[in-house]
Amino acid sequence: MVVKVYGPVYASPKRVMVCLFEKEIEFETVPVNLLTGENRRPEYLKLQPFGSLPVIQDGDYTLFESRAIIRYYAKKYKSQGTDLLGKTIEEQGLVEQWLEVEAHNFNPPANNLVLHIMFSPSFGITRDENLIKESEEKLAKVLDVYEDRLSKSKYLAGDFVSLADLSHLPFLNYLVGPIGKEYLIKERKHVSAWYDEISSRPSWKRCLEYGFPFEFK
């Protein structure tokens, strides 16, 4: 059975797709329009009861939450495609550590910037300039930690690319593109080199072919 990934134009589904491309797993995509509320329709809520993206269907198996999905496929197909988990238990621990950092330290301020700069007109969110300023300051501090880490290793978990790196790509792409915060990346030498490296991977370039939500390109 071919894996189905819902909502390919959005950021979190792309987190899943880049992993599937790296693992050489065949998949197809199913469009979901958040603006028209397709994610709130009963048939979608049967798959994802919270109405968020992404969700995957793999035969009779359904899974949601992007980081749970990428962990699942990286483990299930560990010997296929790129090993994204690390070879030793210590490497795997570092991958998990930096995945948690991405989820709890990087993503919240990055997500606030994306919502209030990029999506506020489309989602009816009132743009909060104070929150934008606060989120940028928080993200800058996170990226300072990354700069130190990446001065010691090519990738976050060591000298191998992993889920921890690839999980950042969707929101890094928004930062350097439509929301105009590229300087947060480029003014940090090692973060900039890391971003250039992971964003040039063929797997990510293939994700970008699926486009972006709304009018953003």
PDB file of C-alpha atoms in Angstrom:
ATOM      1  CA  MET A   1       0.000   0.000   0.000  1.00  0.00           C
ATOM      2  CA  VAL A   2       1.219   3.500  -0.854  1.00  0.00           C
ATOM      3  CA  VAL A   3       1.491   5.883   2.091  1.00  0.00           C
ATOM      4  CA  LYS A   4      -0.890   8.871   1.972  1.00  0.00           C
ATOM      5  CA  VAL A   5       0.264  12.213   3.382  1.00  0.00           C
ATOM      6  CA  TYR A   6      -2.407  14.847   3.975  1.00  0.00           C
ATOM      7  CA  GLY A   7      -1.804  18.570   3.386  1.00  0.00           C
ATOM      8  CA  PRO A   8       1.470  18.658   1.412  1.00  0.00           C
ATOM      9  CA  VAL A   9       1.650  22.432   0.903  1.00  0.00           C
ATOM     10  CA  TYR A  10       1.939  23.133   4.634  1.00  0.00           C
ATOM     11  CA  ALA A  11       4.997  23.067   6.877  1.00  0.00           C
ATOM     12  CA  SER A  12       4.385  20.123   9.203  1.00  0.00           C
ATOM     13  CA  PRO A  13       3.434  17.692   6.419  1.00  0.00           C
ATOM     14  CA  LYS A  14       6.670  18.677   4.662  1.00  0.00           C
ATOM     15  CA  ARG A  15       8.493  17.538   7.807  1.00  0.00           C
ATOM     16  CA  VAL A  16       7.059  14.089   7.103  1.00  0.00           C
ATOM     17  CA  MET A  17       7.640  14.217   3.356  1.00  0.00           C
ATOM     18  CA  VAL A  18      11.340  15.066   3.603  1.00  0.00           C
ATOM     19  CA  CYS A  19      11.785  12.029   5.855  1.00  0.00           C
ATOM     20  CA  LEU A  20       9.902   9.786   3.436  1.00  0.00           C
ATOM     21  CA  PHE A  21      12.041  10.976   0.539  1.00  0.00           C
ATOM     22  CA  GLU A  22      15.213  10.319   2.548  1.00  0.00           C
ATOM     23  CA  LYS A  23      13.962   6.845   3.448  1.00  0.00           C
ATOM     24  CA  GLU A  24      12.990   6.141  -0.174  1.00  0.00           C
ATOM     25  CA  ILE A  25       9.393   5.399   0.801  1.00  0.00           C
ATOM     26  CA  GLU A  26       6.801   5.813  -1.922  1.00  0.00           C
ATOM     27  CA  PHE A  27       3.891   8.073  -1.007  1.00  0.00           C
ATOM     28  CA  GLU A  28       1.059  10.089  -2.468  1.00  0.00           C
ATOM     29  CA  THR A  29      -0.430  13.315  -1.190  1.00  0.00           C
ATOM     30  CA  VAL A  30      -3.967  14.365  -0.364  1.00  0.00           C
ATOM     31  CA  PRO A  31      -4.706  18.121  -0.419  1.00  0.00           C
ATOM     32  CA  VAL A  32      -6.345  19.699   2.627  1.00  0.00           C
ATOM     33  CA  ASN A  33      -7.450  23.338   2.468  1.00  0.00           C
ATOM     34  CA  LEU A  34      -7.314  24.888   5.931  1.00  0.00           C
ATOM     35  CA  LEU A  35      -8.888  28.133   4.717  1.00  0.00           C
ATOM     36  CA  THR A  36     -12.098  26.425   3.653  1.00  0.00           C
ATOM     37  CA  GLY A  37     -12.182  24.289   6.792  1.00  0.00           C
ATOM     38  CA  GLU A  38     -11.586  20.924   5.151  1.00  0.00           C
ATOM     39  CA  ASN A  39      -9.676  19.943   8.278  1.00  0.00           C
ATOM     40  CA  ARG A  40     -12.892  20.346  10.306  1.00  0.00           C
ATOM     41  CA  ARG A  41     -15.022  18.079   8.184  1.00  0.00           C
ATOM     42  CA  PRO A  42     -16.235  14.846   9.834  1.00  0.00           C
ATOM     43  CA  GLU A  43     -14.337  12.609   7.414  1.00  0.00           C
ATOM     44  CA  TYR A  44     -11.054  14.343   8.247  1.00  0.00           C
ATOM     45  CA  LEU A  45     -11.729  14.426  11.977  1.00  0.00           C
ATOM     46  CA  LYS A  46     -12.069  10.651  11.896  1.00  0.00           C
ATOM     47  CA  LEU A  47      -8.402  10.561  10.895  1.00  0.00           C
ATOM     48  CA  GLN A  48      -7.161  13.480  13.011  1.00  0.00           C
ATOM     49  CA  PRO A  49      -9.610  14.320  15.827  1.00  0.00           C
ATOM     50  CA  PHE A  50      -7.894  17.659  16.563  1.00  0.00           C
ATOM     51  CA  GLY A  51      -8.221  18.824  12.968  1.00  0.00           C
ATOM     52  CA  SER A  52      -4.534  19.619  12.507  1.00  0.00           C
ATOM     53  CA  LEU A  53      -1.925  18.551   9.980  1.00  0.00           C
ATOM     54  CA  PRO A  54      -0.364  16.192   9.112  1.00  0.00           C
ATOM     55  CA  VAL A  55      -1.886  12.755   9.194  1.00  0.00           C
ATOM     56  CA  ILE A  56      -0.751   9.711   7.278  1.00  0.00           C
ATOM     57  CA  GLN A  57      -2.520   6.559   6.190  1.00  0.00           C
ATOM     58  CA  ASP A  58      -0.417   3.477   5.593  1.00  0.00           C
ATOM     59  CA  GLY A  59      -2.818   0.731   4.648  1.00  0.00           C
ATOM     60  CA  ASP A  60      -5.014   0.232   7.712  1.00  0.00           C
ATOM     61  CA  TYR A  61      -2.602   2.186   9.907  1.00  0.00           C
ATOM     62  CA  THR A  62      -3.276   5.870  10.632  1.00  0.00           C
ATOM     63  CA  LEU A  63      -0.871   8.144  12.482  1.00  0.00           C
ATOM     64  CA  PHE A  64      -0.811  11.857  13.219  1.00  0.00           C
ATOM     65  CA  GLU A  65       1.689  14.310  14.774  1.00  0.00           C
ATOM     66  CA  SER A  66       4.600  14.951  12.431  1.00  0.00           C
ATOM     67  CA  ARG A  67       7.434  14.054  14.789  1.00  0.00           C
ATOM     68  CA  ALA A  68       5.745  10.804  15.787  1.00  0.00           C
ATOM     69  CA  ILE A  69       5.374   9.977  12.093  1.00  0.00           C
ATOM     70  CA  ILE A  70       9.011  10.641  11.203  1.00  0.00           C
ATOM     71  CA  ARG A  71      10.224   8.617  14.189  1.00  0.00           C
ATOM     72  CA  TYR A  72       7.970   5.755  13.119  1.00  0.00           C
ATOM     73  CA  TYR A  73       9.272   5.606   9.551  1.00  0.00           C
ATOM     74  CA  ALA A  74      12.904   6.182  10.507  1.00  0.00           C
ATOM     75  CA  LYS A  75      12.679   3.177  12.836  1.00  0.00           C
ATOM     76  CA  LYS A  76      10.529   0.964  10.618  1.00  0.00           C
ATOM     77  CA  TYR A  77      12.828   1.435   7.621  1.00  0.00           C
ATOM     78  CA  LYS A  78      16.092   2.021   9.477  1.00  0.00           C
ATOM     79  CA  SER A  79      18.159  -0.003   6.988  1.00  0.00           C
ATOM     80  CA  GLN A  80      16.527   1.633   3.940  1.00  0.00           C
ATOM     81  CA  GLY A  81      17.629   4.956   2.496  1.00  0.00           C
ATOM     82  CA  THR A  82      19.383   7.438   4.760  1.00  0.00           C
ATOM     83  CA  ASP A  83      19.880   6.378   8.379  1.00  0.00           C
ATOM     84  CA  LEU A  84      18.319   9.314  10.236  1.00  0.00           C
ATOM     85  CA  LEU A  85      18.550   7.912  13.769  1.00  0.00           C
ATOM     86  CA  GLY A  86      22.265   7.376  14.405  1.00  0.00           C
ATOM     87  CA  LYS A  87      24.221   4.157  14.673  1.00  0.00           C
ATOM     88  CA  THR A  88      24.937   3.976  18.406  1.00  0.00           C
ATOM     89  CA  ILE A  89      22.608   4.395  21.359  1.00  0.00           C
ATOM     90  CA  GLU A  90      24.519   7.564  22.236  1.00  0.00           C
ATOM     91  CA  GLU A  91      23.983   9.016  18.764  1.00  0.00           C
ATOM     92  CA  GLN A  92      20.313   8.087  18.932  1.00  0.00           C
ATOM     93  CA  GLY A  93      20.045   9.843  22.285  1.00  0.00           C
ATOM     94  CA  LEU A  94      21.450  13.020  20.774  1.00  0.00           C
ATOM     95  CA  VAL A  95      19.030  12.814  17.843  1.00  0.00           C
ATOM     96  CA  GLU A  96      16.138  12.553  20.300  1.00  0.00           C
ATOM     97  CA  GLN A  97      17.535  15.394  22.402  1.00  0.00           C
ATOM     98  CA  TRP A  98      17.730  17.792  19.468  1.00  0.00           C
ATOM     99  CA  LEU A  99      14.341  16.712  18.149  1.00  0.00           C
ATOM    100  CA  GLU A 100      12.950  17.742  21.528  1.00  0.00           C
ATOM    101  CA  VAL A 101      14.838  21.042  21.337  1.00  0.00           C
ATOM    102  CA  GLU A 102      13.330  21.667  17.906  1.00  0.00           C
ATOM    103  CA  ALA A 103       9.826  20.916  19.182  1.00  0.00           C
ATOM    104  CA  HIS A 104       9.994  22.847  22.463  1.00  0.00           C
ATOM    105  CA  ASN A 105      12.557  25.620  21.970  1.00  0.00           C
ATOM    106  CA  PHE A 106      12.834  26.378  18.242  1.00  0.00           C
ATOM    107  CA  ASN A 107       9.328  25.706  16.966  1.00  0.00           C
ATOM    108  CA  PRO A 108       7.178  27.789  19.380  1.00  0.00           C
ATOM    109  CA  PRO A 109       8.758  31.188  18.608  1.00  0.00           C
ATOM    110  CA  ALA A 110       9.232  30.300  14.931  1.00  0.00           C
ATOM    111  CA  ASN A 111       5.583  29.276  14.707  1.00  0.00           C
ATOM    112  CA  ASN A 112       4.479  32.543  16.330  1.00  0.00           C
ATOM    113  CA  LEU A 113       6.433  34.514  13.747  1.00  0.00           C
ATOM    114  CA  VAL A 114       4.935  32.521  10.893  1.00  0.00           C
ATOM    115  CA  LEU A 115       1.371  32.841  12.199  1.00  0.00           C
ATOM    116  CA  HIS A 116       1.512  36.572  12.907  1.00  0.00           C
ATOM    117  CA  ILE A 117       3.545  37.677   9.896  1.00  0.00           C
ATOM    118  CA  MET A 118       2.625  35.202   7.188  1.00  0.00           C
ATOM    119  CA  PHE A 119      -0.809  33.796   8.008  1.00  0.00           C
ATOM    120  CA  SER A 120      -2.587  36.441  10.083  1.00  0.00           C
ATOM    121  CA  PRO A 121      -4.502  37.964   7.119  1.00  0.00           C
ATOM    122  CA  SER A 122      -5.696  34.555   5.890  1.00  0.00           C
ATOM    123  CA  PHE A 123      -6.640  33.079   9.270  1.00  0.00           C
ATOM    124  CA  GLY A 124      -8.197  36.206  10.746  1.00  0.00           C
ATOM    125  CA  ILE A 125      -5.509  36.436  13.425  1.00  0.00           C
ATOM    126  CA  THR A 126      -4.856  39.927  14.776  1.00  0.00           C
ATOM    127  CA  ARG A 127      -1.211  40.688  14.139  1.00  0.00           C
ATOM    128  CA  ASP A 128       0.516  41.173  17.502  1.00  0.00           C
ATOM    129  CA  GLU A 129       3.673  43.251  17.087  1.00  0.00           C
ATOM    130  CA  ASN A 130       4.697  42.709  20.708  1.00  0.00           C
ATOM    131  CA  LEU A 131       4.469  38.956  20.284  1.00  0.00           C
ATOM    132  CA  ILE A 132       6.451  39.175  17.041  1.00  0.00           C
ATOM    133  CA  LYS A 133       9.233  41.104  18.809  1.00  0.00           C
ATOM    134  CA  GLU A 134       9.230  38.759  21.796  1.00  0.00           C
ATOM    135  CA  SER A 135       9.251  35.652  19.588  1.00  0.00           C
ATOM    136  CA  GLU A 136      12.142  36.954  17.494  1.00  0.00           C
ATOM    137  CA  GLU A 137      14.157  37.624  20.641  1.00  0.00           C
ATOM    138  CA  LYS A 138      13.442  34.125  21.946  1.00  0.00           C
ATOM    139  CA  LEU A 139      14.335  32.548  18.633  1.00  0.00           C
ATOM    140  CA  ALA A 140      17.585  34.507  18.465  1.00  0.00           C
ATOM    141  CA  LYS A 141      18.617  33.083  21.831  1.00  0.00           C
ATOM    142  CA  VAL A 142      17.798  29.559  20.633  1.00  0.00           C
ATOM    143  CA  LEU A 143      19.842  30.098  17.491  1.00  0.00           C
ATOM    144  CA  ASP A 144      22.770  31.314  19.616  1.00  0.00           C
ATOM    145  CA  VAL A 145      22.731  27.904  21.296  1.00  0.00           C
ATOM    146  CA  TYR A 146      22.633  26.268  17.866  1.00  0.00           C
ATOM    147  CA  GLU A 147      25.566  28.392  16.730  1.00  0.00           C
ATOM    148  CA  ASP A 148      27.653  27.090  19.598  1.00  0.00           C
ATOM    149  CA  ARG A 149      26.609  23.499  18.994  1.00  0.00           C
ATOM    150  CA  LEU A 150      27.226  23.681  15.247  1.00  0.00           C
ATOM    151  CA  SER A 151      30.688  25.131  15.799  1.00  0.00           C
ATOM    152  CA  LYS A 152      31.563  21.699  17.208  1.00  0.00           C
ATOM    153  CA  SER A 153      29.757  19.362  14.811  1.00  0.00           C
ATOM    154  CA  LYS A 154      28.451  19.585  11.254  1.00  0.00           C
ATOM    155  CA  TYR A 155      24.921  18.606  12.266  1.00  0.00           C
ATOM    156  CA  LEU A 156      23.004  18.899  15.510  1.00  0.00           C
ATOM    157  CA  ALA A 157      23.454  15.314  16.697  1.00  0.00           C
ATOM    158  CA  GLY A 158      26.991  14.904  15.351  1.00  0.00           C
ATOM    159  CA  ASP A 159      28.644  14.533  11.977  1.00  0.00           C
ATOM    160  CA  PHE A 160      25.646  12.806  10.376  1.00  0.00           C
ATOM    161  CA  VAL A 161      22.370  14.226   9.147  1.00  0.00           C
ATOM    162  CA  SER A 162      19.386  13.108  11.195  1.00  0.00           C
ATOM    163  CA  LEU A 163      15.719  13.675  11.912  1.00  0.00           C
ATOM    164  CA  ALA A 164      16.800  16.449  14.266  1.00  0.00           C
ATOM    165  CA  ASP A 165      18.174  18.492  11.376  1.00  0.00           C
ATOM    166  CA  LEU A 166      15.481  17.758   8.816  1.00  0.00           C
ATOM    167  CA  SER A 167      12.690  18.538  11.275  1.00  0.00           C
ATOM    168  CA  HIS A 168      13.760  22.193  11.234  1.00  0.00           C
ATOM    169  CA  LEU A 169      13.513  22.641   7.473  1.00  0.00           C
ATOM    170  CA  PRO A 170       9.854  23.671   7.045  1.00  0.00           C
ATOM    171  CA  PHE A 171      10.019  26.596   9.460  1.00  0.00           C
ATOM    172  CA  LEU A 172      13.582  27.553   8.545  1.00  0.00           C
ATOM    173  CA  ASN A 173      12.294  27.835   4.988  1.00  0.00           C
ATOM    174  CA  TYR A 174       9.583  30.252   6.103  1.00  0.00           C
ATOM    175  CA  LEU A 175      12.095  32.277   8.129  1.00  0.00           C
ATOM    176  CA  VAL A 176      14.469  32.837   5.208  1.00  0.00           C
ATOM    177  CA  GLY A 177      11.636  33.275   2.719  1.00  0.00           C
ATOM    178  CA  PRO A 178       8.174  34.811   3.097  1.00  0.00           C
ATOM    179  CA  ILE A 179       8.469  36.195   6.641  1.00  0.00           C
ATOM    180  CA  GLY A 180      11.734  37.998   5.923  1.00  0.00           C
ATOM    181  CA  LYS A 181      13.851  36.893   8.893  1.00  0.00           C
ATOM    182  CA  GLU A 182      16.752  35.498   6.896  1.00  0.00           C
ATOM    183  CA  TYR A 183      19.226  37.566   8.907  1.00  0.00           C
ATOM    184  CA  LEU A 184      18.516  35.420  11.970  1.00  0.00           C
ATOM    185  CA  ILE A 185      20.123  32.557  10.071  1.00  0.00           C
ATOM    186  CA  LYS A 186      22.706  34.318   7.939  1.00  0.00           C
ATOM    187  CA  GLU A 187      24.285  36.397  10.709  1.00  0.00           C
ATOM    188  CA  ARG A 188      25.314  33.164  12.478  1.00  0.00           C
ATOM    189  CA  LYS A 189      28.154  31.552  10.558  1.00  0.00           C
ATOM    190  CA  HIS A 190      27.658  27.953  11.626  1.00  0.00           C
ATOM    191  CA  VAL A 191      23.850  28.071  11.613  1.00  0.00           C
ATOM    192  CA  SER A 192      23.991  29.538   8.120  1.00  0.00           C
ATOM    193  CA  ALA A 193      26.321  26.803   6.854  1.00  0.00           C
ATOM    194  CA  TRP A 194      24.099  24.150   8.452  1.00  0.00           C
ATOM    195  CA  TYR A 195      20.977  25.599   6.850  1.00  0.00           C
ATOM    196  CA  ASP A 196      22.642  25.806   3.447  1.00  0.00           C
ATOM    197  CA  GLU A 197      23.706  22.163   3.768  1.00  0.00           C
ATOM    198  CA  ILE A 198      20.378  20.671   4.804  1.00  0.00           C
ATOM    199  CA  SER A 199      18.232  22.875   2.538  1.00  0.00           C
ATOM    200  CA  SER A 200      20.272  21.800  -0.494  1.00  0.00           C
ATOM    201  CA  ARG A 201      19.449  18.116  -0.007  1.00  0.00           C
ATOM    202  CA  PRO A 202      17.507  16.623  -2.937  1.00  0.00           C
ATOM    203  CA  SER A 203      14.827  15.385  -0.538  1.00  0.00           C
ATOM    204  CA  TRP A 204      13.987  18.934   0.540  1.00  0.00           C
ATOM    205  CA  LYS A 205      14.081  20.294  -3.002  1.00  0.00           C
ATOM    206  CA  ARG A 206      11.505  17.669  -3.938  1.00  0.00           C
ATOM    207  CA  CYS A 207       9.295  18.823  -1.050  1.00  0.00           C
ATOM    208  CA  LEU A 208       9.402  22.387  -2.325  1.00  0.00           C
ATOM    209  CA  GLU A 209       7.954  21.235  -5.635  1.00  0.00           C
ATOM    210  CA  TYR A 210       4.622  20.729  -3.852  1.00  0.00           C
ATOM    211  CA  GLY A 211       4.311  24.484  -3.368  1.00  0.00           C
ATOM    212  CA  PHE A 212       3.172  26.651  -0.497  1.00  0.00           C
ATOM    213  CA  PRO A 213      -0.176  27.618   1.023  1.00  0.00           C
ATOM    214  CA  PHE A 214      -2.141  30.545  -0.306  1.00  0.00           C
ATOM    215  CA  GLU A 215      -0.276  33.167  -2.320  1.00  0.00           C
ATOM    216  CA  PHE A 216       3.125  32.574  -0.752  1.00  0.00           C
ATOM    217  CA  LYS A 217       5.852  31.272  -3.058  1.00  0.00           C
TER     218      LYS A 217
END
